[in-house]
PDB file of C-alpha atoms in Angstrom:
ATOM      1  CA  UNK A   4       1.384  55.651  -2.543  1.00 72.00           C
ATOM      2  CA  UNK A   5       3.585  53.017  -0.998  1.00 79.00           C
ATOM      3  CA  UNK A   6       4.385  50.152  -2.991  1.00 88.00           C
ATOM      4  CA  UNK A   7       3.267  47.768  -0.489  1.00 93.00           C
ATOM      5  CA  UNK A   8       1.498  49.020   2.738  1.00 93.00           C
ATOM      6  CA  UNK A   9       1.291  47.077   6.284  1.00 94.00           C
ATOM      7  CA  UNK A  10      -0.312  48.339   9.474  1.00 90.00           C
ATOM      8  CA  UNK A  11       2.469  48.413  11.839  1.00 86.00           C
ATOM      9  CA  UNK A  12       0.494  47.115  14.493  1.00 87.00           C
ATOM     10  CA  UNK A  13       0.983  46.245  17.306  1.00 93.00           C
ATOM     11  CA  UNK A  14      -1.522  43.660  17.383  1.00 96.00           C
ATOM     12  CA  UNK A  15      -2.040  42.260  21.022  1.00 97.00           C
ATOM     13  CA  UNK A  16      -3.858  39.388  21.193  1.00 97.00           C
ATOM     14  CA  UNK A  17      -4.604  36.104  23.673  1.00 97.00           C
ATOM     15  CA  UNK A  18      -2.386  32.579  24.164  1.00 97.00           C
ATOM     16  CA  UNK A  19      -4.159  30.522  21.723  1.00 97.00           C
ATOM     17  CA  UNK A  20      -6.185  33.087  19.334  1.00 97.00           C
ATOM     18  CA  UNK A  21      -5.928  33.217  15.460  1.00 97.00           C
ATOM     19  CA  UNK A  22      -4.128  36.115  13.973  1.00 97.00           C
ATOM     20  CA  UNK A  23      -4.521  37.538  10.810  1.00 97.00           C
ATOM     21  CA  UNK A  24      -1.756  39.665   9.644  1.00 97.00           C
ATOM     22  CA  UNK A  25      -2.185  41.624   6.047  1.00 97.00           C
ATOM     23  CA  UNK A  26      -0.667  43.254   3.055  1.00 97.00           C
ATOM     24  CA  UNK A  27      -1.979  45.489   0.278  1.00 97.00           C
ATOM     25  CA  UNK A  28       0.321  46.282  -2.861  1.00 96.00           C
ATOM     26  CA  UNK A  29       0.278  48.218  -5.766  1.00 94.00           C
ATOM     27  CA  UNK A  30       2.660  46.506  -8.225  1.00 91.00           C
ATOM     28  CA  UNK A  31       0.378  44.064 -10.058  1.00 90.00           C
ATOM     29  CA  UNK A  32       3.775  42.458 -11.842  1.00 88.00           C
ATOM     30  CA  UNK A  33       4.609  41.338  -8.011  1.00 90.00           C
ATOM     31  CA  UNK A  34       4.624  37.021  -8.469  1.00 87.00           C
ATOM     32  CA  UNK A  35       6.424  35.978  -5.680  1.00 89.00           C
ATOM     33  CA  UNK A  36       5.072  36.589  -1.602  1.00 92.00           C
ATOM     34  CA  UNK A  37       6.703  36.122   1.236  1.00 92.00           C
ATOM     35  CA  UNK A  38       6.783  36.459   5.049  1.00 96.00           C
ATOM     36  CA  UNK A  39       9.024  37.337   6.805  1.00 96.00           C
ATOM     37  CA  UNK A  40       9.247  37.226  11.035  1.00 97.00           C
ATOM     38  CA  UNK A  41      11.724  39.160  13.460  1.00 95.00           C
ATOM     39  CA  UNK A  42      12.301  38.846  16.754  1.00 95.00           C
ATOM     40  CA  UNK A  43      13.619  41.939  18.813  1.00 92.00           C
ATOM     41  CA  UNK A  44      16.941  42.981  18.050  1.00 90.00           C
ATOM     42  CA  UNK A  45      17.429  40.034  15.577  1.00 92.00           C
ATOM     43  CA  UNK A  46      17.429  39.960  11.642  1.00 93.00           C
ATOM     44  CA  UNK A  47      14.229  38.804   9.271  1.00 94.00           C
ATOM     45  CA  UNK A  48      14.130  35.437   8.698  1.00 94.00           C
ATOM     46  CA  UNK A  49      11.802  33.436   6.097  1.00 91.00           C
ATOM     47  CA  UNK A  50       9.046  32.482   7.644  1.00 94.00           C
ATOM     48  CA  UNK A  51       6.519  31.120   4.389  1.00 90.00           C
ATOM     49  CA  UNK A  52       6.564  32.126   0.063  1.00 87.00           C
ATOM     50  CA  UNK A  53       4.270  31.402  -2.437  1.00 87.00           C
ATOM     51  CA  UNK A  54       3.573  32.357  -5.990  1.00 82.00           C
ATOM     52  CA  UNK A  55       1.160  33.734  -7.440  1.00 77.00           C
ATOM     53  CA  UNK A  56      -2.547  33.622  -6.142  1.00 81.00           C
ATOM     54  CA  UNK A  57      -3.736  30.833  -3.715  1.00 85.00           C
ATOM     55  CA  UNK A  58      -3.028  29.388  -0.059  1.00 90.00           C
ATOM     56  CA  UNK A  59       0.039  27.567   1.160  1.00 91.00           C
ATOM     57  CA  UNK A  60       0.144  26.080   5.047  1.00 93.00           C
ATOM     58  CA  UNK A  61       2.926  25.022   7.527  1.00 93.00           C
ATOM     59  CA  UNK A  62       1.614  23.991  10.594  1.00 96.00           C
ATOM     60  CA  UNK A  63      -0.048  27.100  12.255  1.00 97.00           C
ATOM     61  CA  UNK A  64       0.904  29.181   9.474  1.00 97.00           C
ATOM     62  CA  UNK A  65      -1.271  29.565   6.347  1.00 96.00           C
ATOM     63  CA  UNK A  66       0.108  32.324   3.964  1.00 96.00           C
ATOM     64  CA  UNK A  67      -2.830  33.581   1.194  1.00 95.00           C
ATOM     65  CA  UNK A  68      -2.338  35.601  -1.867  1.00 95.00           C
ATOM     66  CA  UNK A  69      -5.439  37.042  -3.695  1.00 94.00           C
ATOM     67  CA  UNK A  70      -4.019  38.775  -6.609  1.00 92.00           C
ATOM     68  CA  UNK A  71      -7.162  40.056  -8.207  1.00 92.00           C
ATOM     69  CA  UNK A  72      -7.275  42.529  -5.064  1.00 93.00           C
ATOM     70  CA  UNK A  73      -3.609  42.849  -4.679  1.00 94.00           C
ATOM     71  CA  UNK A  74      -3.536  41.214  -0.926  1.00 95.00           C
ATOM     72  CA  UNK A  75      -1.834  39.007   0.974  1.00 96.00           C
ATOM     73  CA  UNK A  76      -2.654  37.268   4.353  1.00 97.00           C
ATOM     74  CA  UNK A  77      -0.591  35.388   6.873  1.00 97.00           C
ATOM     75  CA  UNK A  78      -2.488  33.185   9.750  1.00 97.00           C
ATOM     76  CA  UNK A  79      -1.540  32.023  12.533  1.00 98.00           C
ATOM     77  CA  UNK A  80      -3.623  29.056  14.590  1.00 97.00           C
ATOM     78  CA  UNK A  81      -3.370  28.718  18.243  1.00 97.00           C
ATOM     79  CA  UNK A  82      -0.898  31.405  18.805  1.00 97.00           C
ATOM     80  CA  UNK A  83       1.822  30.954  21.057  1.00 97.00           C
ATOM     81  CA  UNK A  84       3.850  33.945  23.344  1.00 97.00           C
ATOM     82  CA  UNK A  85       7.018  32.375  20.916  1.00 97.00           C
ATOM     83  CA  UNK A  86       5.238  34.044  17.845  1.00 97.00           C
ATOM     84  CA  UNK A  87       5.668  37.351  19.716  1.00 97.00           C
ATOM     85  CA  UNK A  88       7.888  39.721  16.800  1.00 97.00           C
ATOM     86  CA  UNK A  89       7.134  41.505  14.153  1.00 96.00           C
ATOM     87  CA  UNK A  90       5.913  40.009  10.490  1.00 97.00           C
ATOM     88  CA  UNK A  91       7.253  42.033   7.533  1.00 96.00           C
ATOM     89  CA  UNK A  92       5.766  40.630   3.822  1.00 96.00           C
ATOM     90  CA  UNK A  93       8.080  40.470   0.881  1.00 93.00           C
ATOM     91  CA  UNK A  94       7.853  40.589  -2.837  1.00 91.00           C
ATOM     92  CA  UNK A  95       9.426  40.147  -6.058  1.00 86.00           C
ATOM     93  CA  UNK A  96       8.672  40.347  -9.625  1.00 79.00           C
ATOM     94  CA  UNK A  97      10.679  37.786 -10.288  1.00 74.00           C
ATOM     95  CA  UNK A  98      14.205  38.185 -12.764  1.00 70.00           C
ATOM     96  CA  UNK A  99      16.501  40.027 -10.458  1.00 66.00           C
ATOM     97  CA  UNK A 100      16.378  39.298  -6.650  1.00 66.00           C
ATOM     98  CA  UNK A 101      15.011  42.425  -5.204  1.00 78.00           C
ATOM     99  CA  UNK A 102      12.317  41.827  -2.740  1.00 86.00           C
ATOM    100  CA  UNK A 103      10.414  45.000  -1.777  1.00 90.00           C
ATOM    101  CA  UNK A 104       9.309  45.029   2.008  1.00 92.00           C
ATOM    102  CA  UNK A 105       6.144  46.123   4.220  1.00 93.00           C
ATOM    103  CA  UNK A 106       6.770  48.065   7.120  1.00 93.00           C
ATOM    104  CA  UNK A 107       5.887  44.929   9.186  1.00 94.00           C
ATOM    105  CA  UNK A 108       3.334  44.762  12.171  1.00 96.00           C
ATOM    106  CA  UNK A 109       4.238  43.938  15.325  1.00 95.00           C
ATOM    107  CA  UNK A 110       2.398  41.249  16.882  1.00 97.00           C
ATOM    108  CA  UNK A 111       1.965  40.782  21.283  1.00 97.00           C
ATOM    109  CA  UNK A 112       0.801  37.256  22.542  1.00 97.00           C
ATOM    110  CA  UNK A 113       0.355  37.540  26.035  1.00 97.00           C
ATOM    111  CA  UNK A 114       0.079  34.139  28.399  1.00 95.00           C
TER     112      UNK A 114
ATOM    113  CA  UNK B  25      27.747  27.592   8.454  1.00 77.00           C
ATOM    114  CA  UNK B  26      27.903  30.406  10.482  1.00 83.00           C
ATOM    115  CA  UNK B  27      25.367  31.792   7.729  1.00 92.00           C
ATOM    116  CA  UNK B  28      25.775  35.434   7.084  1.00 96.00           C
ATOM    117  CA  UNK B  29      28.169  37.641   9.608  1.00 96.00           C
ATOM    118  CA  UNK B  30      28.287  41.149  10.602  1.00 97.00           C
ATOM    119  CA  UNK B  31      30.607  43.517  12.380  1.00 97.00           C
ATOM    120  CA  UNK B  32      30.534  45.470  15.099  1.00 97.00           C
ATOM    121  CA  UNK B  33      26.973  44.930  16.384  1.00 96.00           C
ATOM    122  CA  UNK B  34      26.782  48.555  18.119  1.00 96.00           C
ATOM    123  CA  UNK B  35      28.750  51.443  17.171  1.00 96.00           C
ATOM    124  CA  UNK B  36      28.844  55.153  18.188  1.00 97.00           C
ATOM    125  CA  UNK B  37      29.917  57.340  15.704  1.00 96.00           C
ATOM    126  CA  UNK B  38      30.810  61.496  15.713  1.00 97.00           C
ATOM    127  CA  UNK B  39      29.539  63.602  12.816  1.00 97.00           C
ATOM    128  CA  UNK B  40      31.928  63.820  10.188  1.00 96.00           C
ATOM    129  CA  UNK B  41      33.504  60.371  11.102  1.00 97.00           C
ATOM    130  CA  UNK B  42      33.688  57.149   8.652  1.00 96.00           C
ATOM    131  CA  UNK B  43      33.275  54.017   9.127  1.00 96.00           C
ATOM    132  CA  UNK B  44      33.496  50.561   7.376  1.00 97.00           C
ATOM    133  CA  UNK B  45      30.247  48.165   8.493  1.00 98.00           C
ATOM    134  CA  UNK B  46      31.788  44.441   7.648  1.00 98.00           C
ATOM    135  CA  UNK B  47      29.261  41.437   6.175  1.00 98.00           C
ATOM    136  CA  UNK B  48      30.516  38.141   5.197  1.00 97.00           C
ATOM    137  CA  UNK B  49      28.500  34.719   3.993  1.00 96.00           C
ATOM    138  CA  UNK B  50      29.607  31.260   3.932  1.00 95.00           C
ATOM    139  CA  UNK B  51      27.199  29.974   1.927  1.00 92.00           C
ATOM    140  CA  UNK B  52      28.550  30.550  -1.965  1.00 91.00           C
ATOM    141  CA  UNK B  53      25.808  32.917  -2.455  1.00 91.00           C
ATOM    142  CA  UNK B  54      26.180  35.172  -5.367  1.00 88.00           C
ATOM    143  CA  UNK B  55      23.647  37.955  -4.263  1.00 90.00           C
ATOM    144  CA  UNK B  56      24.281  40.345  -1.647  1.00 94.00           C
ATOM    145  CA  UNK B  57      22.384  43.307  -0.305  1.00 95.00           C
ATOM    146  CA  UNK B  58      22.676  45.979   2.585  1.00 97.00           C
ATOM    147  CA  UNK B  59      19.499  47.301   4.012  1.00 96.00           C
ATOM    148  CA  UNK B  60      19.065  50.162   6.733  1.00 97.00           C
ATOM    149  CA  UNK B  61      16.178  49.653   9.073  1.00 95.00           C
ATOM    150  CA  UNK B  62      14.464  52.384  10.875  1.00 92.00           C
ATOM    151  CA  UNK B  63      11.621  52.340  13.330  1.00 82.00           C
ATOM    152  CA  UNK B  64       7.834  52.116  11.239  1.00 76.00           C
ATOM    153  CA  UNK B  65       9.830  52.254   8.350  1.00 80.00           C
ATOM    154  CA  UNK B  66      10.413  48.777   7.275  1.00 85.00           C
ATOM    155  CA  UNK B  67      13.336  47.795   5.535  1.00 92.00           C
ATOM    156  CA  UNK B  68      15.411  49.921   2.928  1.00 92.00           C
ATOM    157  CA  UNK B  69      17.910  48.418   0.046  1.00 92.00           C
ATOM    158  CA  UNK B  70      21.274  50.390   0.268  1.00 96.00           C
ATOM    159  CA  UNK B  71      23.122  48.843  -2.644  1.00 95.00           C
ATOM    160  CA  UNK B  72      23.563  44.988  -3.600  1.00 93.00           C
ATOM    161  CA  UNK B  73      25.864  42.996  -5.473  1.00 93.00           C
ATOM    162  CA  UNK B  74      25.285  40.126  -8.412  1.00 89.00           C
ATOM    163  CA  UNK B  75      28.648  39.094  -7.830  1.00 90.00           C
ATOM    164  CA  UNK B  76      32.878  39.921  -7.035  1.00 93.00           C
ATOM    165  CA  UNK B  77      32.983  42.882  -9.053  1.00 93.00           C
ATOM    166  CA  UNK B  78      29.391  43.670  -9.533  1.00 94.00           C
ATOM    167  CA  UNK B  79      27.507  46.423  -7.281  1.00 95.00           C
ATOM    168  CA  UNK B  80      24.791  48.487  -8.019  1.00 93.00           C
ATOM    169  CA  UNK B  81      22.674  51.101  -6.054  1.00 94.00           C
ATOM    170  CA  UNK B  82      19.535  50.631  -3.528  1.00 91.00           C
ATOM    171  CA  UNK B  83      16.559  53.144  -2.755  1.00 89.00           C
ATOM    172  CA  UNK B  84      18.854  55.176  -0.518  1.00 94.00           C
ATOM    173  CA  UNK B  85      22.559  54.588  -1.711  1.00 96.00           C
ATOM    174  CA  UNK B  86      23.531  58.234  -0.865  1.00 96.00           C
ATOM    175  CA  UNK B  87      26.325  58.850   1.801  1.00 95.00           C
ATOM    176  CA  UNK B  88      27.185  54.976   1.401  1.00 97.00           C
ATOM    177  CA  UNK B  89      29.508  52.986  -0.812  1.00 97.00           C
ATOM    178  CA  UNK B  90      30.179  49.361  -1.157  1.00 97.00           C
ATOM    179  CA  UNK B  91      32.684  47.119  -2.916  1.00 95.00           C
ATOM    180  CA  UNK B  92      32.866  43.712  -3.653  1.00 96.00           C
ATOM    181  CA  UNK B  93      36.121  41.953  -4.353  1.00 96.00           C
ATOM    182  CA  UNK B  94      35.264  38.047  -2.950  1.00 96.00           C
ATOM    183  CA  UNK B  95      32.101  36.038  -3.037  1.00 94.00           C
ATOM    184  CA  UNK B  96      32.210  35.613   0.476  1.00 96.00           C
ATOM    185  CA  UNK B  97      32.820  39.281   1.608  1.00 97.00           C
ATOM    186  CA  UNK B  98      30.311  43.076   1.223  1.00 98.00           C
ATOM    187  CA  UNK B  99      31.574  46.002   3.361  1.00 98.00           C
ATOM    188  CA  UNK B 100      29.670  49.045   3.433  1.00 98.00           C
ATOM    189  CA  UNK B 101      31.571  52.308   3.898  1.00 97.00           C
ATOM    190  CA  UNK B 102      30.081  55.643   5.587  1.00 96.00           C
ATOM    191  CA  UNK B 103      31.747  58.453   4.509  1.00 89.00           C
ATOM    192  CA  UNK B 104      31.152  61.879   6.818  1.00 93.00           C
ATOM    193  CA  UNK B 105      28.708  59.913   9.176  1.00 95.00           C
ATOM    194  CA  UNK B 106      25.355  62.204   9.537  1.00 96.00           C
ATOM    195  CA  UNK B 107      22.416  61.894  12.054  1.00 95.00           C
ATOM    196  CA  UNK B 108      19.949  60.740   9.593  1.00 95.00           C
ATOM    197  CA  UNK B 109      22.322  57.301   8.784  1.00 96.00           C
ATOM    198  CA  UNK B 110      21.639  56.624  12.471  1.00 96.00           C
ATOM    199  CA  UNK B 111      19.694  53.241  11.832  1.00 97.00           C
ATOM    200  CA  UNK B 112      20.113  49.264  12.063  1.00 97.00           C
ATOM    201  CA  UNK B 113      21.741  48.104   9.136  1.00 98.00           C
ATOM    202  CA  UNK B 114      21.410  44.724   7.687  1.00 97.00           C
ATOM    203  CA  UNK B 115      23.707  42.941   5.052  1.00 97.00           C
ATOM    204  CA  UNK B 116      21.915  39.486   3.692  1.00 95.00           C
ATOM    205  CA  UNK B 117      22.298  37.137   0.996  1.00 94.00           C
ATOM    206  CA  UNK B 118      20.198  35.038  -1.233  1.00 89.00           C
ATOM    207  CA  UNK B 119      19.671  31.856  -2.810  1.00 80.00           C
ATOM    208  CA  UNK B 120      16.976  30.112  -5.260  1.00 73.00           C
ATOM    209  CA  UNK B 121      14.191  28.455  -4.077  1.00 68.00           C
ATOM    210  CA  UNK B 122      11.644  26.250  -5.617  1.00 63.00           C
ATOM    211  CA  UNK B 123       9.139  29.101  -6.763  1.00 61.00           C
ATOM    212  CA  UNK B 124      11.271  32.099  -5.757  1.00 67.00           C
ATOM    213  CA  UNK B 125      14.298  32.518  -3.361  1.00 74.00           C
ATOM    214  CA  UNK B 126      15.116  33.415   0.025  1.00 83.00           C
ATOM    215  CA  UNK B 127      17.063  35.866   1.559  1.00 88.00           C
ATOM    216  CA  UNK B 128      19.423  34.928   4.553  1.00 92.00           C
ATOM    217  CA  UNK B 129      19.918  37.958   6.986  1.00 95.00           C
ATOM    218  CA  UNK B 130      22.836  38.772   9.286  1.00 96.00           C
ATOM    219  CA  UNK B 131      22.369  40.160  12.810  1.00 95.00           C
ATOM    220  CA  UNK B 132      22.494  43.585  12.201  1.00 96.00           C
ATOM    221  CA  UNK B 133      24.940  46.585  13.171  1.00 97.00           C
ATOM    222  CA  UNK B 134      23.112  49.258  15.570  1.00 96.00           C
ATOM    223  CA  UNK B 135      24.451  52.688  14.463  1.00 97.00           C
ATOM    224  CA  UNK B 136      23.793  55.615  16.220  1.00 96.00           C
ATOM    225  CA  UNK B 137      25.253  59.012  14.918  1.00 96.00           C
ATOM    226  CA  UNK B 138      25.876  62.017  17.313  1.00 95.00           C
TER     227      UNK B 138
END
C-alpha cells in the first residue's frame, strides 16, 4: 500500500463548478498537509498547508484535513480555465523536511 | 531572486553516457532535494542535502550521485545513463514556514535516454 494515494484524474469539469480534489494516507504520524499545483511543463508550486486536523481557506481554495480518517481535501469555488494543472498533496511528519507526495490528479476546466 | 535554477531544460542522452544535471538557489536555503518525475507516478526524492557537505540518499538514489560543496549550488551526476532514468527531474529547496515549510521548485530538466 502506497503511503499516500491520489486518483490521477483527470477531472473535467465546467467554468464556474466546485471541485473537490482528495487524498488518503496511511502514515498516521503525518502533521503537516499541503497542496501543491503544476501547470504543464512547469515545477510544483505551494498552493495551501495546514496542520493537523481542520479547514484553512484562501479565496477559492479551502484545504481540509480529517485525521481520524486519514484524508485530506482541497476545494476549489467557482473554478476558473487558469486552475487547469494538476494538484499533487504533500506531507511531513515534521523534524526533517521530507515531504512525501500523491501522484497528483489532473484537473480540466473547460470555458 | 531568480529562486531556484536548473540546467539544461531538455537533454538527449545515449546509453552508457553521463551527465551532470546543474541546480542552484539564491535564497540561503539550507535544504536541498532532487526529485525524478514520471508520468502517474508522482514525484520521487533522489537524494537531498541539510547543508555544504551534507547529502544523504532518496527513495531511488541508485545510478545517481550528488555533491554539495556551496549553499547555493546541488548537481546531480548520471553515471552510465539507462532508459529507465528517462524522466523530468526536479531540484528544489526549502524554507520554514509558520506551521511547516515550503518547498521552492526549479523548472525541471526533461531527460530522455536512448
Amino acid at each position: 500500500q502506497k503511503e499516500v494515494e491520489q486518483d490521477p484524474g483527470p477531472l473535467s469539469v465546467p467554468e464556474g463548478a466546485i471541485v473537490s480534489l482528495n487524498c488518503t494516507y496511511s502514515n498516521s504520524a503525518f502533521q503537516y498537509f499541503m497542496w501543491y499545483r503544476q501547470y504543464s511543463r512547469k515545477g510544483p508550486e505551494l498552493l495551501m498547508y495546514t496542520y493537523s486536523s481542520g479547514n484553512k481557506e484562501d479565496g477559492r481554495f479551502t484545504a481540509q484535513v480529517d485525521k481520524s480518517s486519514k484524508y485530506i481535501s482541497l476545494f476549489i469555488r467557482d473554478s476558473q480555465p487558469s486552475d487547469s494543472a494538476t494538484y499533487l498533496c504533500a506531507m511531513w511528519e515534521g523534524g526533517f523536511q521530507k515531504l512525501v507526495f500523491g501522484t497528483g490528479t489532473r484537473l480540466l476546466v473547460s470555458p | 531572486n531568480a529562486g531556484v535554477t536548473q540546467t539544461p531544460k531538455f537533454r538527449i542522452l545515449k546509453i552508457g553516457q553521463s551527465m551532470t544535471l546543474q541546480c542552484a538557489q539564491d535564497m540561503n536555503h539550507n535544504y536541498m532535494y532532487w526529485y525524478r518525475q514520471d508520468p502517474g507516478m508522482g514525484l520521487k526524492l533522489i537524494y537531498y542535502s541539510v547543508g555544504a557537505g551534507i547529502t544523504d540518499k532518496g527513495e531511488v538514489p541508485n545510478g545517481y550521485n550528488v555533491s554539495r560543496s556551496t549553499t547555493e549550488d546541488f548537481p546531480l551526476r548520471l553515471e552510465l545513463a539507462a532508459p529507465s532514468q528517462t524522466s523530468v527531474y526536479f531540484c528544489a529547496s526549502s524554507t520554514r514556514l509558520a506551521g511547516g515549510y515550503e518547498q521552492f521548485f526549479g523548472p525541471g530538466t526533461r531527460l530522455t535516454v536512448l
